[in-house]
Short mmCIF file of C-alpha atoms and ligand atoms in Angstrom, two decimals:
data_model
loop_
_atom_site.label_atom_id
_atom_site.label_comp_id
_atom_site.label_asym_id
_atom_site.label_seq_id
_atom_site.Cartn_x
_atom_site.Cartn_y
_atom_site.Cartn_z
CA MET A 9 59.75 147.67 98.05
CA ALA A 10 63.49 146.82 98.51
CA ASP A 11 65.37 146.19 95.26
CA MET A 12 65.85 142.44 95.56
CA LYS A 13 68.18 142.26 92.56
CA GLN A 14 70.35 144.66 94.30
CA TYR A 15 70.10 142.64 97.62
CA VAL A 16 71.19 139.53 95.77
CA ASN A 17 74.18 141.37 94.14
CA ASP A 18 75.24 142.64 97.50
CA VAL A 19 75.21 139.19 99.03
CA LEU A 20 77.30 137.88 96.01
CA GLU A 21 79.75 140.62 96.41
CA LEU A 22 80.00 139.78 100.18
CA VAL A 23 80.73 136.25 99.32
CA LYS A 24 83.44 137.15 96.82
CA LYS A 25 85.00 139.66 99.20
CA ARG A 26 85.14 137.16 102.08
CA ASP A 27 86.42 134.20 100.09
CA PRO A 28 88.06 135.62 96.92
CA ASN A 29 89.67 132.41 95.94
CA GLU A 30 86.60 130.22 95.70
CA PRO A 31 85.38 130.39 92.05
CA GLU A 32 83.39 127.25 92.13
CA PHE A 33 81.46 128.34 95.28
CA HIS A 34 80.92 131.89 93.71
CA ASN A 35 79.42 130.25 90.71
CA THR A 36 76.88 128.03 92.57
CA VAL A 37 75.85 130.81 94.85
CA LYS A 38 75.28 133.06 91.83
CA GLU A 39 73.28 130.40 90.06
CA VAL A 40 70.92 129.94 92.95
CA LEU A 41 70.55 133.49 94.15
CA THR A 42 69.96 135.05 90.73
CA THR A 43 67.00 132.64 90.15
CA ILE A 44 65.19 133.37 93.40
CA VAL A 45 64.71 137.08 93.05
CA PRO A 46 60.96 136.75 92.30
CA VAL A 47 60.42 134.85 95.60
CA LEU A 48 62.35 137.41 97.49
CA GLU A 49 60.15 140.09 96.07
CA LYS A 50 57.04 138.28 97.35
CA ASN A 51 58.55 137.52 100.74
CA PRO A 52 60.51 140.47 102.03
CA GLN A 53 60.75 138.78 105.46
CA PHE A 54 63.55 136.63 104.14
CA LYS A 55 65.65 139.71 103.57
CA ASP A 56 64.82 141.19 106.91
CA ALA A 57 65.96 137.90 108.58
CA LYS A 58 69.17 137.93 106.52
CA ILE A 59 68.35 134.45 105.23
CA LEU A 60 70.71 134.74 102.22
CA GLU A 61 73.64 136.01 104.31
CA ARG A 62 73.01 133.02 106.64
CA MET A 63 72.67 130.48 103.90
CA VAL A 64 75.99 131.35 102.23
CA GLU A 65 77.97 130.92 105.44
CA ALA A 66 78.48 127.28 106.47
CA GLU A 67 77.33 126.35 109.93
CA ARG A 68 80.66 124.74 110.55
CA ILE A 69 83.83 123.78 108.63
CA VAL A 70 86.42 121.33 109.82
CA THR A 71 89.83 120.82 108.19
CA PHE A 72 92.24 118.31 109.41
CA ARG A 73 95.51 116.50 108.84
CA VAL A 74 95.34 112.94 107.47
CA PRO A 75 98.68 111.16 107.90
CA TRP A 76 99.07 107.60 106.42
CA GLN A 77 101.76 105.14 105.48
CA ASP A 78 102.11 103.52 102.11
CA ASP A 79 103.07 99.86 101.34
CA LYS A 80 106.77 100.85 101.13
CA GLY A 81 106.67 102.51 104.53
CA GLU A 82 106.72 106.06 103.30
CA ILE A 83 104.60 108.53 105.18
CA HIS A 84 102.18 110.85 103.42
CA VAL A 85 100.08 113.78 104.74
CA ASN A 86 96.80 114.61 103.04
CA ARG A 87 94.25 117.33 104.01
CA GLY A 88 90.72 116.27 105.17
CA PHE A 89 87.61 118.49 105.14
CA ARG A 90 83.98 118.34 106.20
CA VAL A 91 81.71 121.26 105.42
CA GLN A 92 78.52 121.25 107.55
CA MET A 93 76.57 123.75 105.50
CA ASN A 94 72.95 123.80 106.68
CA SER A 95 71.07 121.62 109.21
CA ALA A 96 67.63 123.27 108.97
CA ILE A 97 65.85 120.25 107.66
CA GLY A 98 67.75 117.44 109.10
CA PRO A 99 71.31 116.17 109.96
CA TYR A 100 73.94 117.25 107.43
CA LYS A 101 73.97 114.81 104.64
CA GLY A 102 76.26 114.67 101.70
CA GLY A 103 79.10 112.64 100.16
CA LEU A 104 82.91 112.47 100.68
CA ARG A 105 85.13 112.97 97.60
CA PHE A 106 88.62 111.65 97.44
CA HIS A 107 90.36 113.34 94.44
CA PRO A 108 93.51 115.48 94.03
CA SER A 109 91.52 118.43 92.82
CA VAL A 110 89.55 118.62 96.19
CA ASN A 111 89.81 121.96 98.02
CA LEU A 112 87.56 124.10 100.17
CA SER A 113 86.00 126.04 97.13
CA ILE A 114 84.83 122.76 95.52
CA LEU A 115 83.51 121.29 98.77
CA LYS A 116 81.68 124.52 99.59
CA PHE A 117 80.02 124.54 96.22
CA LEU A 118 79.06 120.89 96.55
CA ALA A 119 77.77 121.47 100.16
CA PHE A 120 75.74 124.60 99.04
CA GLU A 121 74.15 122.63 96.17
CA GLN A 122 73.47 119.69 98.46
CA VAL A 123 71.41 121.79 100.90
CA PHE A 124 68.90 122.69 98.17
CA LYS A 125 69.13 119.15 96.48
CA ASN A 126 68.31 117.44 99.76
CA ALA A 127 65.40 119.84 100.33
CA LEU A 128 63.97 118.86 96.92
CA THR A 129 63.78 115.17 97.92
CA GLY A 130 61.21 115.99 100.58
CA LEU A 131 63.16 113.95 103.06
CA PRO A 132 64.53 115.03 106.43
CA ILE A 133 68.12 115.80 105.51
CA GLY A 134 70.28 118.94 105.75
CA GLY A 135 73.33 119.48 103.59
CA GLY A 136 77.06 118.94 103.82
CA LYS A 137 80.04 117.63 101.86
CA GLY A 138 83.56 116.54 102.71
CA GLY A 139 86.53 114.79 101.40
CA SER A 140 90.29 114.93 100.84
CA ASP A 141 92.86 115.71 98.19
CA PHE A 142 93.97 112.00 98.48
CA ASP A 143 94.08 110.16 95.12
CA PRO A 144 92.92 106.55 95.47
CA LYS A 145 93.99 105.86 91.86
CA GLY A 146 96.91 103.46 91.75
CA LYS A 147 96.84 102.71 95.41
CA SER A 148 96.63 99.20 96.91
CA ASP A 149 93.56 98.09 98.95
CA ASN A 150 95.82 98.30 101.99
CA GLU A 151 96.87 101.87 101.24
CA VAL A 152 93.26 102.91 100.74
CA MET A 153 92.32 101.19 104.04
CA LYS A 154 95.17 103.01 105.94
CA PHE A 155 94.07 106.31 104.47
CA CYS A 156 90.41 105.75 105.26
CA GLN A 157 91.25 104.77 108.83
CA SER A 158 93.29 107.89 109.41
CA PHE A 159 90.62 110.05 107.88
CA MET A 160 87.86 108.52 110.15
CA THR A 161 90.01 108.82 113.20
CA GLU A 162 89.39 112.57 113.05
CA LEU A 163 86.02 112.66 111.20
CA VAL A 164 84.44 110.47 113.93
CA ARG A 165 84.33 113.42 116.25
CA HIS A 166 82.05 115.33 113.91
CA ILE A 167 79.50 112.82 112.61
CA GLY A 168 76.75 110.59 113.95
CA PRO A 169 73.41 109.20 112.72
CA ASN A 170 71.56 112.33 113.99
CA VAL A 171 74.41 114.83 113.45
CA ASP A 172 76.10 114.30 110.00
CA VAL A 173 75.72 111.27 107.75
CA PRO A 174 78.40 111.18 104.93
CA ALA A 175 78.19 108.89 101.89
CA GLY A 176 80.33 108.31 98.73
CA ASP A 177 81.12 110.63 95.88
CA ILE A 178 84.05 110.76 93.32
CA GLY A 179 86.67 108.27 94.51
CA VAL A 180 84.56 107.00 97.42
CA GLY A 181 82.54 103.89 96.65
CA GLY A 182 81.62 100.70 98.51
CA ARG A 183 85.24 99.72 99.33
CA GLU A 184 86.05 103.07 100.96
CA ILE A 185 82.60 103.30 102.78
CA GLY A 186 83.41 99.80 104.18
CA TYR A 187 86.80 100.89 105.70
CA LEU A 188 85.39 104.17 106.95
CA PHE A 189 82.51 102.36 108.61
CA GLY A 190 84.75 99.76 110.21
CA GLN A 191 86.92 102.41 111.69
CA TYR A 192 84.00 104.43 112.99
CA LYS A 193 82.51 101.32 114.66
CA SER A 194 85.85 100.39 116.19
CA ILE A 195 86.43 103.89 117.78
CA ARG A 196 82.82 104.40 118.92
CA ASP A 197 82.34 100.80 119.98
CA ALA A 198 78.72 101.00 118.74
CA TYR A 199 76.91 99.78 115.72
CA ASP A 200 75.47 103.05 114.41
CA ALA A 201 74.43 101.66 110.92
CA GLY A 202 72.88 105.07 110.10
CA VAL A 203 76.14 107.08 110.33
CA LEU A 204 77.13 106.52 106.71
CA THR A 205 75.21 105.56 103.64
CA GLY A 206 76.22 103.66 100.58
CA LYS A 207 77.18 100.81 102.85
CA GLY A 208 77.33 97.16 101.63
CA VAL A 209 73.96 95.42 101.54
CA GLN A 210 75.28 92.83 104.00
CA TYR A 211 75.83 95.48 106.74
CA TRP A 212 72.68 97.50 106.34
CA GLY A 213 73.23 99.35 103.12
CA SER A 214 70.14 99.88 100.97
CA LEU A 215 69.38 97.84 97.86
CA ALA A 216 69.31 100.01 94.81
CA ARG A 217 71.50 102.70 96.41
CA THR A 218 74.30 101.87 93.87
CA GLU A 219 71.90 102.33 91.00
CA ALA A 220 69.97 105.24 92.40
CA THR A 221 71.77 108.36 91.04
CA GLY A 222 71.92 107.10 87.48
CA TYR A 223 68.47 105.53 87.53
CA GLY A 224 67.05 108.59 89.20
CA LEU A 225 68.61 110.83 86.46
CA LEU A 226 66.83 108.75 83.81
CA TYR A 227 63.56 108.83 85.63
CA PHE A 228 63.83 112.68 85.90
CA VAL A 229 64.74 112.94 82.21
CA LYS A 230 61.92 110.78 81.18
CA ASN A 231 59.36 112.85 83.05
CA MET A 232 60.72 115.99 81.33
CA LEU A 233 60.64 114.34 77.85
CA ASP A 234 57.18 112.77 78.39
CA ALA A 235 55.75 116.22 79.09
CA LYS A 236 56.86 117.18 75.66
CA GLY A 237 55.70 114.02 74.04
CA ILE A 238 59.22 112.86 73.30
CA ASP A 239 59.95 109.15 73.64
CA LEU A 240 63.40 108.01 74.85
CA LYS A 241 63.16 104.87 72.73
CA ASP A 242 65.65 104.79 69.81
CA LYS A 243 67.23 108.14 70.87
CA THR A 244 70.93 108.46 70.67
CA VAL A 245 72.55 109.32 74.03
CA VAL A 246 76.02 110.68 74.80
CA VAL A 247 77.19 109.93 78.37
CA SER A 248 80.36 111.23 79.90
CA GLY A 249 82.01 109.37 82.77
CA ALA A 250 82.28 105.75 83.57
CA GLY A 251 81.90 105.77 87.36
CA ASN A 252 78.88 105.07 89.49
CA VAL A 253 76.54 107.65 88.09
CA ALA A 254 77.54 107.05 84.45
CA ILE A 255 77.18 103.28 84.58
CA TYR A 256 73.71 103.21 86.01
CA ALA A 257 72.54 106.06 83.76
CA ILE A 258 73.62 104.04 80.81
CA GLU A 259 71.84 100.87 82.17
CA LYS A 260 68.58 102.68 82.67
CA ALA A 261 68.76 104.63 79.40
CA GLN A 262 69.25 101.34 77.66
CA SER A 263 66.45 99.68 79.48
CA PHE A 264 64.21 102.51 78.14
CA GLY A 265 65.25 101.60 74.65
CA ALA A 266 67.72 104.42 74.03
CA LYS A 267 71.10 103.81 72.29
CA VAL A 268 73.99 105.06 74.36
CA VAL A 269 77.17 105.58 72.16
CA THR A 270 79.82 106.95 74.60
CA CYS A 271 81.31 106.92 77.93
CA SER A 272 84.64 108.37 79.27
CA ASP A 273 87.11 108.64 82.07
CA SER A 274 89.56 111.41 82.94
CA ASN A 275 91.95 110.30 80.15
CA GLY A 276 89.56 110.07 77.14
CA TYR A 277 86.33 108.78 75.74
CA VAL A 278 85.04 105.79 73.75
CA TYR A 279 82.58 106.01 70.92
CA ASP A 280 80.86 102.81 70.02
CA PRO A 281 78.41 103.21 67.05
CA ASP A 282 76.90 99.79 67.95
CA GLY A 283 75.88 101.05 71.34
CA ILE A 284 77.91 100.75 74.55
CA ASP A 285 78.33 97.18 75.79
CA LEU A 286 77.69 97.93 79.53
CA ALA A 287 78.83 94.53 80.76
CA ALA A 288 82.22 95.35 79.32
CA VAL A 289 82.35 98.79 81.06
CA LYS A 290 81.30 97.28 84.34
CA GLU A 291 84.07 94.69 84.09
CA ILE A 292 86.67 97.32 83.31
CA LYS A 293 85.68 99.94 85.78
CA GLU A 294 83.90 98.10 88.68
CA VAL A 295 85.78 94.85 88.63
CA ARG A 296 89.33 95.62 87.44
CA ARG A 297 89.41 99.39 88.15
CA GLY A 298 90.97 99.78 84.72
CA ARG A 299 90.93 102.55 82.13
CA ILE A 300 88.13 103.03 79.59
CA LYS A 301 90.70 102.95 76.76
CA GLU A 302 90.64 99.14 77.21
CA TYR A 303 87.09 98.97 75.86
CA ALA A 304 88.29 99.74 72.34
CA GLU A 305 90.77 96.82 72.38
CA THR A 306 87.89 94.39 72.59
CA HIS A 307 85.19 96.07 70.52
CA LYS A 308 86.16 96.31 66.94
CA ASN A 309 83.92 99.20 65.80
CA ALA A 310 84.59 101.26 68.90
CA GLU A 311 87.03 104.25 68.77
CA TYR A 312 89.07 105.61 71.69
CA HIS A 313 89.97 109.40 71.75
CA GLU A 314 92.29 110.96 74.09
CA GLY A 315 90.94 113.82 76.16
CA CYS A 316 87.47 114.08 77.56
CA LYS A 317 86.07 117.27 75.78
CA GLY A 318 85.60 115.60 72.54
CA VAL A 319 82.75 113.45 73.85
CA TRP A 320 80.41 116.41 73.23
CA THR A 321 81.21 116.54 69.48
CA VAL A 322 79.44 113.11 69.05
CA LYS A 323 76.02 113.81 67.47
CA CYS A 324 73.20 112.87 69.83
CA ASP A 325 69.53 113.64 70.76
CA ILE A 326 70.27 113.58 74.57
CA ALA A 327 73.49 114.45 76.46
CA LEU A 328 74.01 113.20 80.03
CA PRO A 329 77.26 114.63 81.61
CA CYS A 330 78.04 112.26 84.54
CA ALA A 331 81.75 112.81 85.30
CA THR A 332 82.59 115.96 87.10
CA GLN A 333 82.06 119.76 87.45
CA SER A 334 82.47 122.20 84.60
CA GLU A 335 83.11 119.50 82.08
CA LEU A 336 80.60 120.91 79.56
CA ASP A 337 81.47 124.44 78.58
CA LEU A 338 80.03 127.01 76.17
CA ASP A 339 82.04 125.65 73.20
CA ALA A 340 80.71 122.09 73.88
CA ALA A 341 77.15 123.42 74.28
CA LYS A 342 77.39 125.16 70.85
CA VAL A 343 78.51 121.97 69.17
CA LEU A 344 75.77 119.99 70.86
CA VAL A 345 73.10 122.41 69.77
CA ALA A 346 74.55 122.57 66.23
CA ASN A 347 74.22 118.76 66.12
CA GLY A 348 70.52 118.95 67.14
CA VAL A 349 70.67 117.91 70.79
CA LYS A 350 67.04 117.95 72.31
CA ALA A 351 67.77 117.51 75.96
CA VAL A 352 70.60 117.61 78.53
CA GLY A 353 70.36 115.88 81.86
CA GLU A 354 72.99 116.53 84.51
CA GLY A 355 74.07 113.39 86.37
CA ALA A 356 77.34 115.06 87.78
CA ASN A 357 77.22 118.10 90.16
CA MET A 358 77.40 121.35 88.11
CA PRO A 359 78.94 119.68 85.10
CA SER A 360 77.71 122.54 82.74
CA THR A 361 79.15 125.98 83.03
CA LEU A 362 76.73 128.86 83.53
CA ASP A 363 77.16 130.17 80.11
CA ALA A 364 76.55 126.71 78.61
CA ILE A 365 73.27 126.46 80.55
CA GLU A 366 72.24 129.86 79.27
CA TYR A 367 73.05 128.77 75.73
CA PHE A 368 70.92 125.63 76.05
CA GLN A 369 68.07 127.59 77.42
CA GLN A 370 68.32 130.25 74.78
CA ASN A 371 68.16 127.49 72.12
CA LYS A 372 65.10 125.81 73.72
CA VAL A 373 67.14 122.61 74.74
CA LEU A 374 65.29 120.89 77.57
CA PHE A 375 67.71 121.12 80.52
CA ALA A 376 67.51 118.94 83.70
CA PRO A 377 69.72 120.70 86.40
CA ALA A 378 71.96 118.57 88.64
CA LYS A 379 70.38 119.48 91.87
CA ALA A 380 67.10 118.11 90.78
CA ALA A 381 68.11 115.45 88.24
CA ASN A 382 70.77 113.70 90.40
CA ALA A 383 68.93 113.87 93.66
CA GLY A 384 68.00 110.25 93.42
CA GLY A 385 71.27 109.21 95.09
CA VAL A 386 70.86 111.27 98.13
CA ALA A 387 67.16 110.49 98.31
CA THR A 388 67.99 106.81 98.41
CA SER A 389 70.60 107.49 101.02
CA ALA A 390 67.82 108.99 103.16
CA LEU A 391 65.81 105.83 102.52
CA GLU A 392 68.83 103.95 103.74
CA MET A 393 68.92 106.03 106.98
CA ALA A 394 65.20 105.22 107.44
CA GLN A 395 65.77 101.48 106.93
CA ASN A 396 68.63 101.67 109.47
CA SER A 397 66.41 103.49 111.96
CA GLU A 398 63.73 100.71 111.84
CA ARG A 399 66.54 98.08 111.59
CA LEU A 400 64.87 96.53 108.48
CA GLN A 401 65.85 96.19 104.87
CA TRP A 402 63.52 96.82 102.04
CA THR A 403 63.45 95.00 98.74
CA PHE A 404 65.12 96.37 95.54
CA GLU A 405 61.75 96.88 93.92
CA GLU A 406 60.32 98.77 97.03
CA VAL A 407 63.27 101.25 97.05
CA ASP A 408 63.10 101.70 93.22
CA GLU A 409 59.44 102.38 93.36
CA LYS A 410 59.99 104.97 96.05
CA LEU A 411 62.82 106.58 93.98
CA LYS A 412 60.61 106.71 90.93
CA GLY A 413 57.95 108.61 92.97
CA ILE A 414 60.51 111.01 94.50
CA MET A 415 61.98 111.87 91.12
CA LYS A 416 58.52 112.47 89.60
CA ASN A 417 57.70 114.68 92.55
CA ILE A 418 60.93 116.70 92.17
CA TYR A 419 60.25 117.26 88.47
CA GLU A 420 56.69 118.33 89.17
CA GLN A 421 57.66 120.81 91.88
CA ALA A 422 60.31 122.29 89.65
CA LYS A 423 57.91 122.51 86.76
CA LYS A 424 55.21 124.15 88.74
CA ASN A 425 57.59 126.79 90.11
CA ALA A 426 59.07 127.44 86.71
CA GLU A 427 55.62 128.09 85.46
CA THR A 428 54.73 130.36 88.35
CA TYR A 429 57.85 132.36 88.59
CA ALA A 430 59.91 132.03 85.39
CA ASP A 431 59.95 130.67 81.90
CA PRO A 432 57.73 127.59 82.14
CA ASP A 433 60.57 125.35 80.86
CA ASP A 434 63.20 126.84 83.20
CA LEU A 435 63.72 123.98 85.52
CA VAL A 436 66.90 125.53 86.88
CA ALA A 437 64.78 128.41 88.30
CA GLY A 438 62.02 126.06 89.20
CA ALA A 439 64.18 123.78 91.19
CA ASN A 440 66.08 126.47 92.94
CA ILE A 441 62.86 128.19 93.94
CA SER A 442 61.23 124.98 95.31
CA ALA A 443 64.21 124.14 97.35
CA PHE A 444 64.97 127.74 98.61
CA VAL A 445 61.47 128.34 99.81
CA LYS A 446 61.55 125.10 101.85
CA VAL A 447 64.91 125.83 103.52
CA ALA A 448 64.17 129.55 104.08
CA ASN A 449 60.82 128.80 105.81
CA VAL A 450 62.31 126.34 108.17
CA MET A 451 65.28 128.69 109.02
CA MET A 452 62.59 131.31 109.78
CA ALA A 453 60.65 128.80 112.05
CA HIS A 454 63.89 128.03 113.92
CA GLY A 455 64.62 131.61 114.78
CA LEU A 456 68.01 133.20 114.83
CA VAL A 457 70.35 130.13 115.29
P1 NDP B 511 83.06 107.95 90.31
O1 NDP B 511 84.32 108.25 91.08
O2 NDP B 511 82.38 106.70 90.49
O3 NDP B 511 83.30 108.26 88.80
C1 NDP B 511 83.71 109.51 88.24
C2 NDP B 511 83.86 109.40 86.79
O4 NDP B 511 84.24 110.65 86.26
C3 NDP B 511 85.04 108.52 86.38
O5 NDP B 511 84.85 107.96 85.16
C4 NDP B 511 86.25 109.46 86.42
O6 NDP B 511 87.31 109.12 85.62
C5 NDP B 511 85.60 110.71 85.73
N1 NDP B 511 86.22 111.97 86.25
C6 NDP B 511 86.55 112.30 87.50
N2 NDP B 511 87.18 113.55 87.53
C7 NDP B 511 87.23 113.88 86.24
C8 NDP B 511 87.79 115.04 85.58
N3 NDP B 511 88.39 115.90 86.30
N4 NDP B 511 87.66 115.05 84.23
C9 NDP B 511 87.01 114.06 83.61
N5 NDP B 511 86.53 112.99 84.15
C10 NDP B 511 86.57 112.83 85.45
O7 NDP B 511 82.12 109.23 90.74
P2 NDP B 511 80.49 109.29 90.71
O8 NDP B 511 80.04 108.58 89.48
O9 NDP B 511 80.00 108.84 91.94
O10 NDP B 511 80.30 110.79 90.59
C11 NDP B 511 80.27 111.52 89.29
C12 NDP B 511 79.61 112.87 89.48
O11 NDP B 511 78.30 112.69 90.05
C13 NDP B 511 80.28 113.79 90.40
O12 NDP B 511 80.13 115.12 89.97
C14 NDP B 511 79.56 113.48 91.75
O13 NDP B 511 79.54 114.62 92.66
C15 NDP B 511 78.14 113.38 91.24
N6 NDP B 511 77.09 112.83 91.97
C16 NDP B 511 77.38 111.45 92.51
C17 NDP B 511 76.43 110.86 93.21
C18 NDP B 511 76.51 109.43 93.66
O14 NDP B 511 75.56 108.83 94.24
N7 NDP B 511 77.61 108.80 93.38
C19 NDP B 511 75.24 111.55 93.70
C20 NDP B 511 75.00 112.85 93.02
C21 NDP B 511 76.00 113.41 92.21
P3 NDP B 511 88.64 108.42 86.23
O15 NDP B 511 88.26 107.09 86.58
O16 NDP B 511 89.63 108.69 85.29
O17 NDP B 511 88.89 109.29 87.56
#
């Protein structure tokens, strides 16, 4: 039998050689491929069909110029991207990120993750990701609109309800999706509601989409804890971030009776021993687009600390990184473990570094990996596409019930495959294996395309 570990190493080397300057992409490919060796051993046909070599190469990548004019009349030029990674299971699907750190390595890592995450949902969506190095922070509504219109003027050629369906991500929320949709509609002269998800409810967005990633994370974590007889009630929870994912993770954790004591933005974190006042966070971040620092000015027991890393030094039972990639490293993992953390659930994409994950697993911390635990957002986006196809809108409760069922199913698949192929609590391997097998089988069925 061929040595599948060697095969995986060869593919990793190939990726590094082809794209030496893409560390984030290398990391995610390594994380997935090293956990699927037992499946490759049982299914040598995947190696013969060069499934891994095909999966690590995007089906298509477009990069483009995005010129726009600010309120003072000055012209700026940003770079736009769309990575169409894999369409085996359905149209490319994945968010757009507007953040100065955006580059091809980050978008390829996110697109690669998205392929497997989307497969886990059990819904008909392939994987993609896109965005720009544009920074919406500090820009006026008019400037954001101008940028979105210019971005869509090019992107329109590459997307469509049955081709590629973008959504939001960091820096792209309801406002940006609105401007992007308006421009798409204007150029195409057609009301293709299903071309973008995360739309406003008044123009065919799905109820519960805003809440879905954060709620879904908590549904997943609850399934994982229930299986071990651990109750979320009265547990102390540390959350990072104060954006879409973090806010609705806090909301659901609180509704389960947990006490959330932190949240953060890219400048620093707040610790509130009385429990985070979510209405105040929503007011600061969603209404005023302000900084989390302001929270401490109105909450007398709360402390504000400059810098984000310190959030992991707060003693807790459960940690939920919900801000960005690589925000929780080995040092942070060591402090969390020393402070008695029982479970970690990833709301952001790849927030824990590979050595941090390994450390959690060595120390028997229950670990819910991003591609499974935060799949509720994209799953609900697929439900939005379904509603758009039938030109109907479901109730909040209907969507939320479906989301709960999807998260339970993802947990059960990951657990079953962990028990079959790896350590029974290794949900990283379990989720990767579930997703890989689905995508690989469909690629085999489609032949060499
Ligand atoms: P938002 O833009 O709404 O919020 C992001 C939050 O993280 C903000 O509080 C932001 O602070 C903080 N942040 C951003 N970059 C950094 C950084 N470099 N260091 C520290 N903090 C940072 O994004 P989302 O909540 O939508 O996304 C958060 C994460 O969840 C991302 O990894 C995203 O890919 C992932 N995700 C999102 C989904 C969704 O449905 N929205 C679905 C699945 C995954 P600041 O305001 O200072 O920028």
